[in-house]
Amino acid sequence: MKSKDRIILEAFKLFCTKPYDQVTFSDLEKTTRLSRGAILYHFSSKEKIFYEVIDKFVLAEHAIKTIDKKNRDTLHKFIISFVEKVEYEKKTMNELGLNNINLALLNIETSAYTFYPEMQKVAKKWFDEEFSVWEEVVGNAISTKEIRNIDKHTVARLLEKIYFGGSFLSIPLKNGIEPDELKKDLLFIYQLLK
């Protein structure tokens, strides 16, 4: 793994477990096994590392817009692909030693809203993009008569809120969100919409 990638990965793990202001360069040196000079060669400050971590691991990795277009042609297929993505992300986080993806993301996002000046604006854009994917898929499902002709905006919000609500409710659990429960909830709503 390249030094820059290792810095970002190890910083991500640190920021998931400690508030931004409590992560030190000594922590980064210890976890990356790189000198401060080597770290500063790639990033001019801890702040720059933090911004890169937020952009890569929070805003890019956990985006439904990364679900392949071929898996968006039906709502059912999209729900299955979405749950598989959640399951993959949970497995990846477990491999990094982060057993509860929801708690880890809460920790890093809380720091981001405090220490990343653009976070509110960036997060709003991210949420809007996420919602537009749900709305597009639901709209297609309505137009192809996969589901009843109902307000796509409301249905898209409901499906999105099931995920975010489940994520929030999973914060105190040992292993975070359960993909099987998420799938069951989303498919239950899907059956009601048919």
Coordinates of C-alpha atoms in Angstrom, one line a residue:
M1 CA 0.0 0.0 0.0
K2 CA 1.3 3.4 -0.9
S3 CA 2.2 5.7 2.0
K4 CA -0.5 8.3 1.1
D5 CA -3.2 5.6 1.1
R6 CA -1.9 4.1 4.4
I7 CA -2.1 7.6 6.0
I8 CA -5.7 8.1 4.8
L9 CA -6.7 4.6 5.9
E10 CA -5.1 4.8 9.4
A11 CA -6.4 8.3 9.9
F12 CA -9.9 7.1 9.0
K13 CA -9.7 4.4 11.7
L14 CA -8.4 6.9 14.2
F15 CA -11.1 9.5 13.5
C16 CA -13.7 6.8 13.8
T17 CA -12.7 6.1 17.3
K18 CA -11.4 9.5 18.6
P19 CA -12.6 13.1 18.1
Y20 CA -10.7 15.0 15.5
D21 CA -9.1 17.3 18.1
Q22 CA -7.8 14.3 20.1
V23 CA -6.0 12.6 17.2
T24 CA -2.4 13.7 17.3
F25 CA 0.5 13.5 14.8
S26 CA 2.0 11.0 17.3
D27 CA -1.1 8.8 16.8
L28 CA -0.7 9.0 13.0
E29 CA 3.0 8.2 13.2
K30 CA 2.4 5.2 15.4
T31 CA -0.5 3.7 13.3
T32 CA 1.1 4.4 9.9
R33 CA 4.7 3.6 11.0
L34 CA 5.7 6.7 9.1
S35 CA 7.7 9.7 10.3
R36 CA 6.0 13.0 10.8
G37 CA 8.1 14.3 7.8
A38 CA 6.8 11.5 5.6
I39 CA 3.2 12.3 6.6
L40 CA 3.7 16.0 6.0
Y41 CA 5.2 15.2 2.6
H42 CA 1.8 14.0 1.5
F43 CA -0.4 16.3 3.6
S44 CA 0.5 19.8 4.8
S45 CA -1.6 19.4 8.0
K46 CA -3.8 17.2 10.0
E47 CA -6.7 19.2 8.8
K48 CA -5.9 18.2 5.1
I49 CA -5.8 14.6 6.2
F50 CA -9.2 14.9 7.9
Y51 CA -10.8 16.5 4.8
E52 CA -9.4 13.8 2.6
V53 CA -10.7 11.1 5.0
I54 CA -14.2 12.7 5.0
D55 CA -14.3 13.0 1.2
K56 CA -13.1 9.4 0.6
F57 CA -14.5 7.3 3.4
V58 CA -17.7 9.2 4.3
L59 CA -19.0 10.9 1.2
A60 CA -17.7 8.7 -1.6
E61 CA -17.6 5.2 -0.1
H62 CA -21.0 5.3 1.5
A63 CA -22.9 6.8 -1.5
I64 CA -25.7 4.9 -3.2
K65 CA -24.8 6.7 -6.4
T66 CA -22.0 4.2 -6.7
I67 CA -24.5 1.4 -7.3
D68 CA -24.2 0.4 -10.9
K69 CA -26.8 1.7 -13.3
K70 CA -27.7 -1.8 -14.4
N71 CA -28.9 -2.4 -10.9
R72 CA -31.3 0.6 -11.0
D73 CA -33.7 -0.7 -13.7
T74 CA -36.1 -2.1 -11.1
L75 CA -36.8 -1.0 -7.5
H76 CA -36.5 -4.6 -6.3
K77 CA -33.1 -5.1 -7.9
F78 CA -32.0 -1.7 -6.5
I79 CA -33.1 -2.6 -3.0
I80 CA -31.2 -5.9 -3.2
S81 CA -28.1 -4.1 -4.5
F82 CA -28.3 -1.4 -1.9
V83 CA -28.5 -4.0 0.9
E84 CA -25.5 -5.9 -0.6
K85 CA -23.6 -2.6 -0.6
V86 CA -24.4 -2.0 3.1
E87 CA -23.4 -5.6 3.9
Y88 CA -20.1 -5.1 2.0
E89 CA -19.4 -1.9 3.8
K90 CA -20.1 -3.5 7.1
K91 CA -17.7 -6.4 6.3
T92 CA -15.0 -4.0 5.1
M93 CA -15.3 -2.0 8.3
N94 CA -15.1 -5.2 10.4
E95 CA -11.9 -6.1 8.6
L96 CA -10.5 -2.7 9.6
G97 CA -11.3 -3.5 13.3
L98 CA -14.4 -1.3 13.4
N99 CA -17.2 -3.6 14.5
N100 CA -20.0 -1.0 14.4
I101 CA -20.1 0.9 11.2
N102 CA -22.9 3.2 12.4
L103 CA -21.0 4.2 15.6
A104 CA -17.8 4.7 13.6
L105 CA -19.5 6.9 11.1
L106 CA -21.4 8.9 13.8
N107 CA -18.0 9.6 15.5
I108 CA -16.3 10.8 12.4
E109 CA -19.3 12.8 11.1
T110 CA -19.8 14.5 14.5
S111 CA -16.2 15.7 14.3
A112 CA -16.7 16.7 10.7
Y113 CA -19.6 19.0 11.5
T114 CA -17.4 20.6 14.2
F115 CA -14.1 20.8 12.4
Y116 CA -14.8 20.7 8.7
P117 CA -16.1 24.2 7.8
E118 CA -17.8 23.1 4.6
M119 CA -19.3 19.9 6.0
Q120 CA -22.9 21.2 6.3
K121 CA -22.9 22.4 2.7
V122 CA -21.1 19.3 1.4
A123 CA -23.4 17.0 3.4
K124 CA -26.5 18.7 2.1
K125 CA -25.2 18.2 -1.5
W126 CA -24.5 14.5 -0.7
F127 CA -27.9 13.9 0.8
D128 CA -29.6 15.6 -2.2
E129 CA -27.6 13.3 -4.6
E130 CA -28.5 10.3 -2.6
F131 CA -32.2 11.2 -2.6
S132 CA -32.1 11.9 -6.3
V133 CA -31.0 8.3 -6.9
W134 CA -33.8 6.9 -4.8
E135 CA -36.3 9.2 -6.5
E136 CA -35.0 8.2 -10.0
V137 CA -35.4 4.5 -9.2
V138 CA -38.8 4.9 -7.6
G139 CA -39.9 7.0 -10.6
N140 CA -38.8 4.3 -13.0
A141 CA -40.6 1.7 -10.9
I142 CA -43.8 3.7 -11.2
S143 CA -43.5 4.3 -14.9
T144 CA -42.9 0.6 -15.7
K145 CA -45.8 -0.3 -13.3
E146 CA -43.5 -2.3 -11.1
I147 CA -45.2 -0.4 -8.2
R148 CA -48.4 1.6 -7.9
N149 CA -48.7 5.2 -9.2
I150 CA -48.0 7.1 -6.0
D151 CA -46.0 10.1 -5.1
K152 CA -42.4 9.2 -6.0
H153 CA -41.0 11.9 -3.7
T154 CA -42.7 10.6 -0.6
V155 CA -41.8 6.9 -1.4
A156 CA -38.2 7.8 -2.0
R157 CA -38.0 9.7 1.3
L158 CA -39.6 6.8 3.1
L159 CA -37.2 4.2 1.7
E160 CA -34.2 6.5 2.5
K161 CA -35.5 7.1 6.0
I162 CA -35.8 3.4 6.7
Y163 CA -32.1 3.1 6.0
F164 CA -31.0 6.2 8.0
G165 CA -33.4 5.4 10.9
G166 CA -32.0 1.8 11.0
S167 CA -28.5 3.2 11.0
F168 CA -29.2 5.5 13.8
L169 CA -31.0 2.8 15.9
S170 CA -28.0 0.5 15.3
I171 CA -25.5 2.9 17.0
P172 CA -25.7 1.3 20.4
L173 CA -25.6 -2.2 19.1
K174 CA -22.4 -4.3 19.3
N175 CA -22.2 -5.0 15.6
G176 CA -24.2 -2.1 14.1
I177 CA -26.8 -2.4 11.4
E178 CA -28.1 -5.8 10.4
P179 CA -28.3 -6.0 6.6
D180 CA -30.9 -8.8 6.8
E181 CA -33.2 -6.6 8.9
L182 CA -32.7 -3.7 6.5
K183 CA -33.6 -5.9 3.6
K184 CA -36.7 -7.2 5.3
D185 CA -37.9 -3.7 6.1
L186 CA -37.2 -2.3 2.6
L187 CA -38.9 -5.3 0.9
F188 CA -41.9 -5.0 3.3
I189 CA -42.5 -1.5 2.0
Y190 CA -41.8 -2.6 -1.5
Q191 CA -44.6 -5.3 -1.2
L192 CA -47.0 -2.6 0.1
L193 CA -46.2 -0.5 -3.0
K194 CA -47.0 -3.2 -5.5

